[in-house]
């Protein structure tokens, strides 16, 4: 798939922009089929879940016994204004959106720090959409990768200059050891000048942010650091409405987790209410064998290990009692014992209860926090921005949890956004690619 | 950290209105050669804040760059300038030291070539 050259944006005229947009907008169903072809060649990023034979999976899940179904506690859905309105402590409303909540410190930051080398060894396959986007950028482009992880995409286009940043120092060390330019920074507060980069990418990052305001802030930062006419590519783990019945593997949220979520610096939350934290099985990427297992086999295996049903929802749906969707998950990561000993962090993690031992698998099990995006959620967050326009979006429908990707373009002309929106509505010609 | 990266970094501390350019405290500079790409340099050149770049290169110990930003045509005609530009932009690494917020004086450490730009709780 070819993208129009960015140089066409550098001396813009309205018709040029329209032309480019025509090229870039295409039917998302076609995109789904297009991406599906890639899956067959096994070049998709291992960030994706794999699932084949949905009916088989559903029938297996029903047989699984409930584990650890002790106390249930639910949380108010994210979004600070809502939380503030139920908060009894007035001090809670002064917490900055840039301040890291406890749940992210415990179940994102510390986990990635502990698993960094092992995690990095499983992150090598490049998602074709991201690779194509990066390869389309003109020579001399400044590309900012916010949440770069092990630097998988840094330097992918050798004619561009990449700067990666991540919250995890061990992951950044891996990037720099490979010769890339990288620094330790926070995606909700990027240390870059405004409107300086040519492009920015955020690949599988936003779903680790635990409130809507933080996710919004991270998107604002991506748009801020990119010049007018620049491009931003975001991918997150999202669930399509019709696929929700697949995600019914739960770990109930216990009182312990609620305490950790609340933490000294977190926005106040109230229970009980809408939804609980659930866990879903690992993907093949953190299987203990070094090679890629058959995706269907490994998913079945992992589901049997850790799955249980949500007793509140007999129809196995994601929607909780009061109709709101459950989107908060813990995803386990199995760190093999020999890796855990090397990192050293696991002894502390086990002692503090941040991780558990699984002797059967010979691994220390960490949980990573994920906010699974609902259908249209990422689009809604982006659409709310005045200075950015969605140019393209697609879902990887071959996966159990699909990735939703958006391109956004900034324009210097305030009336351009409306013109482009008109074009997007009119122009859904299937001849576009 | 290369000087091209330094040219895009800015202090993001709460309340800071002018966080660019960051001051540089040098403890260790390392030179690492990398292949020159003329097209890349020509495209990057207009984006650089020249004053910040040439000041920073002096702090890093490289004094060959002109103070004033040269005309873009120089990139096509002057190979010597291109080599110097390339060297300062991409081959000088701040390995150990710190970056300094111009407004608050707060230091961001640079260790093993990696700047740590994370803020403390009271700075957000």
PDB file of C-alpha atoms in Angstrom, chain B residues 6-113:
ATOM      1  CA  UNK B   6      19.180  18.156  21.547  1.00  0.00           C
ATOM      2  CA  UNK B   7      17.715  20.491  18.931  1.00  0.00           C
ATOM      3  CA  UNK B   8      14.248  19.065  19.451  1.00  0.00           C
ATOM      4  CA  UNK B   9      14.317  18.655  23.249  1.00  0.00           C
ATOM      5  CA  UNK B  10      12.577  21.153  25.485  1.00  0.00           C
ATOM      6  CA  UNK B  11      11.931  21.418  29.198  1.00  0.00           C
ATOM      7  CA  UNK B  12       8.374  20.294  29.963  1.00  0.00           C
ATOM      8  CA  UNK B  13       8.265  21.314  33.616  1.00  0.00           C
ATOM      9  CA  UNK B  14       4.955  22.811  34.740  1.00  0.00           C
ATOM     10  CA  UNK B  15       4.900  26.566  34.347  1.00  0.00           C
ATOM     11  CA  UNK B  16       7.933  26.788  32.090  1.00  0.00           C
ATOM     12  CA  UNK B  17       7.170  28.951  29.067  1.00  0.00           C
ATOM     13  CA  UNK B  18      10.548  28.841  27.394  1.00  0.00           C
ATOM     14  CA  UNK B  19      12.171  25.474  27.814  1.00  0.00           C
ATOM     15  CA  UNK B  20      14.354  25.574  24.708  1.00  0.00           C
ATOM     16  CA  UNK B  21      17.220  25.221  24.215  1.00  0.00           C
ATOM     17  CA  UNK B  22      18.344  23.122  27.152  1.00  0.00           C
ATOM     18  CA  UNK B  23      21.746  23.964  28.565  1.00  0.00           C
ATOM     19  CA  UNK B  24      24.370  21.232  28.382  1.00  0.00           C
ATOM     20  CA  UNK B  25      26.758  20.107  31.113  1.00  0.00           C
ATOM     21  CA  UNK B  26      29.422  17.886  29.639  1.00  0.00           C
ATOM     22  CA  UNK B  27      31.183  15.131  31.513  1.00  0.00           C
ATOM     23  CA  UNK B  28      31.931  12.822  28.631  1.00  0.00           C
ATOM     24  CA  UNK B  29      31.617  13.209  24.870  1.00  0.00           C
ATOM     25  CA  UNK B  30      32.058  10.273  22.533  1.00  0.00           C
ATOM     26  CA  UNK B  31      32.522  10.402  18.763  1.00  0.00           C
ATOM     27  CA  UNK B  32      30.890   7.673  16.712  1.00  0.00           C
ATOM     28  CA  UNK B  33      31.268   7.729  12.961  1.00  0.00           C
ATOM     29  CA  UNK B  34      28.262   7.286  10.789  1.00  0.00           C
ATOM     30  CA  UNK B  35      27.871   7.343   7.019  1.00  0.00           C
ATOM     31  CA  UNK B  36      27.087  10.725   5.532  1.00  0.00           C
ATOM     32  CA  UNK B  37      23.812  11.157   3.645  1.00  0.00           C
ATOM     33  CA  UNK B  38      23.692  14.402   1.656  1.00  0.00           C
ATOM     34  CA  UNK B  39      19.970  14.228   0.907  1.00  0.00           C
ATOM     35  CA  UNK B  40      19.217  13.695   4.542  1.00  0.00           C
ATOM     36  CA  UNK B  41      21.334  16.688   5.559  1.00  0.00           C
ATOM     37  CA  UNK B  42      19.721  18.943   2.965  1.00  0.00           C
ATOM     38  CA  UNK B  43      16.267  18.016   4.184  1.00  0.00           C
ATOM     39  CA  UNK B  44      17.114  18.309   7.869  1.00  0.00           C
ATOM     40  CA  UNK B  45      18.970  21.614   7.579  1.00  0.00           C
ATOM     41  CA  UNK B  46      15.943  23.978   7.328  1.00  0.00           C
ATOM     42  CA  UNK B  47      14.468  22.426  10.477  1.00  0.00           C
ATOM     43  CA  UNK B  48      17.458  23.082  12.706  1.00  0.00           C
ATOM     44  CA  UNK B  49      17.548  26.003  15.107  1.00  0.00           C
ATOM     45  CA  UNK B  50      21.045  27.020  14.063  1.00  0.00           C
ATOM     46  CA  UNK B  51      21.987  29.164  17.051  1.00  0.00           C
ATOM     47  CA  UNK B  52      21.059  26.448  19.533  1.00  0.00           C
ATOM     48  CA  UNK B  53      22.904  23.896  17.424  1.00  0.00           C
ATOM     49  CA  UNK B  54      26.119  25.838  16.987  1.00  0.00           C
ATOM     50  CA  UNK B  55      26.193  26.879  20.669  1.00  0.00           C
ATOM     51  CA  UNK B  56      25.668  23.280  21.731  1.00  0.00           C
ATOM     52  CA  UNK B  57      28.405  21.985  19.451  1.00  0.00           C
ATOM     53  CA  UNK B  58      30.866  24.430  21.044  1.00  0.00           C
ATOM     54  CA  UNK B  59      29.939  23.164  24.497  1.00  0.00           C
ATOM     55  CA  UNK B  60      30.584  19.634  23.223  1.00  0.00           C
ATOM     56  CA  UNK B  61      34.035  20.742  22.160  1.00  0.00           C
ATOM     57  CA  UNK B  62      33.519  21.182  18.422  1.00  0.00           C
ATOM     58  CA  UNK B  63      34.239  24.733  17.233  1.00  0.00           C
ATOM     59  CA  UNK B  64      34.214  24.346  13.453  1.00  0.00           C
ATOM     60  CA  UNK B  65      30.635  25.419  12.823  1.00  0.00           C
ATOM     61  CA  UNK B  66      29.863  29.017  11.795  1.00  0.00           C
ATOM     62  CA  UNK B  67      27.948  31.158  14.290  1.00  0.00           C
ATOM     63  CA  UNK B  68      25.561  32.450  11.675  1.00  0.00           C
ATOM     64  CA  UNK B  69      23.272  30.089   9.847  1.00  0.00           C
ATOM     65  CA  UNK B  70      24.681  29.638   6.343  1.00  0.00           C
ATOM     66  CA  UNK B  71      22.642  29.988   3.190  1.00  0.00           C
ATOM     67  CA  UNK B  72      20.942  26.745   2.131  1.00  0.00           C
ATOM     68  CA  UNK B  73      22.815  26.857  -1.172  1.00  0.00           C
ATOM     69  CA  UNK B  74      25.963  26.096   0.785  1.00  0.00           C
ATOM     70  CA  UNK B  75      24.707  22.572   1.226  1.00  0.00           C
ATOM     71  CA  UNK B  76      24.959  21.957  -2.495  1.00  0.00           C
ATOM     72  CA  UNK B  77      28.270  23.676  -3.094  1.00  0.00           C
ATOM     73  CA  UNK B  78      30.384  23.287   0.014  1.00  0.00           C
ATOM     74  CA  UNK B  79      31.321  19.685   0.755  1.00  0.00           C
ATOM     75  CA  UNK B  80      33.545  20.732   3.600  1.00  0.00           C
ATOM     76  CA  UNK B  81      30.673  22.465   5.321  1.00  0.00           C
ATOM     77  CA  UNK B  82      28.462  19.402   4.774  1.00  0.00           C
ATOM     78  CA  UNK B  83      31.024  17.193   6.475  1.00  0.00           C
ATOM     79  CA  UNK B  84      31.264  19.523   9.458  1.00  0.00           C
ATOM     80  CA  UNK B  85      27.506  19.823   9.671  1.00  0.00           C
ATOM     81  CA  UNK B  86      27.188  16.031   9.536  1.00  0.00           C
ATOM     82  CA  UNK B  87      29.857  15.543  12.160  1.00  0.00           C
ATOM     83  CA  UNK B  88      28.370  17.944  14.689  1.00  0.00           C
ATOM     84  CA  UNK B  89      24.802  16.851  14.067  1.00  0.00           C
ATOM     85  CA  UNK B  90      25.171  13.090  14.130  1.00  0.00           C
ATOM     86  CA  UNK B  91      28.625  11.979  15.239  1.00  0.00           C
ATOM     87  CA  UNK B  92      29.036  13.750  18.569  1.00  0.00           C
ATOM     88  CA  UNK B  93      27.363  12.018  21.497  1.00  0.00           C
ATOM     89  CA  UNK B  94      26.860  13.370  24.969  1.00  0.00           C
ATOM     90  CA  UNK B  95      27.569  10.181  26.877  1.00  0.00           C
ATOM     91  CA  UNK B  96      27.612  11.513  30.450  1.00  0.00           C
ATOM     92  CA  UNK B  97      26.425  14.862  31.741  1.00  0.00           C
ATOM     93  CA  UNK B  98      23.185  16.743  32.077  1.00  0.00           C
ATOM     94  CA  UNK B  99      20.664  18.867  30.219  1.00  0.00           C
ATOM     95  CA  UNK B 100      19.600  22.018  32.014  1.00  0.00           C
ATOM     96  CA  UNK B 101      16.217  23.725  31.933  1.00  0.00           C
ATOM     97  CA  UNK B 102      16.937  27.330  30.844  1.00  0.00           C
ATOM     98  CA  UNK B 103      14.188  28.721  33.029  1.00  0.00           C
ATOM     99  CA  UNK B 104      14.441  26.745  36.275  1.00  0.00           C
ATOM    100  CA  UNK B 105      17.983  25.376  36.179  1.00  0.00           C
ATOM    101  CA  UNK B 106      16.654  21.880  36.828  1.00  0.00           C
ATOM    102  CA  UNK B 107      19.065  19.225  35.581  1.00  0.00           C
ATOM    103  CA  UNK B 108      18.019  16.240  33.529  1.00  0.00           C
ATOM    104  CA  UNK B 109      20.729  13.586  33.842  1.00  0.00           C
ATOM    105  CA  UNK B 110      22.348  11.952  30.825  1.00  0.00           C
ATOM    106  CA  UNK B 111      23.863   8.545  31.542  1.00  0.00           C
ATOM    107  CA  UNK B 112      25.336   6.125  28.983  1.00  0.00           C
ATOM    108  CA  UNK B 113      24.048   8.447  26.298  1.00  0.00           C
TER     109      UNK B 113
END
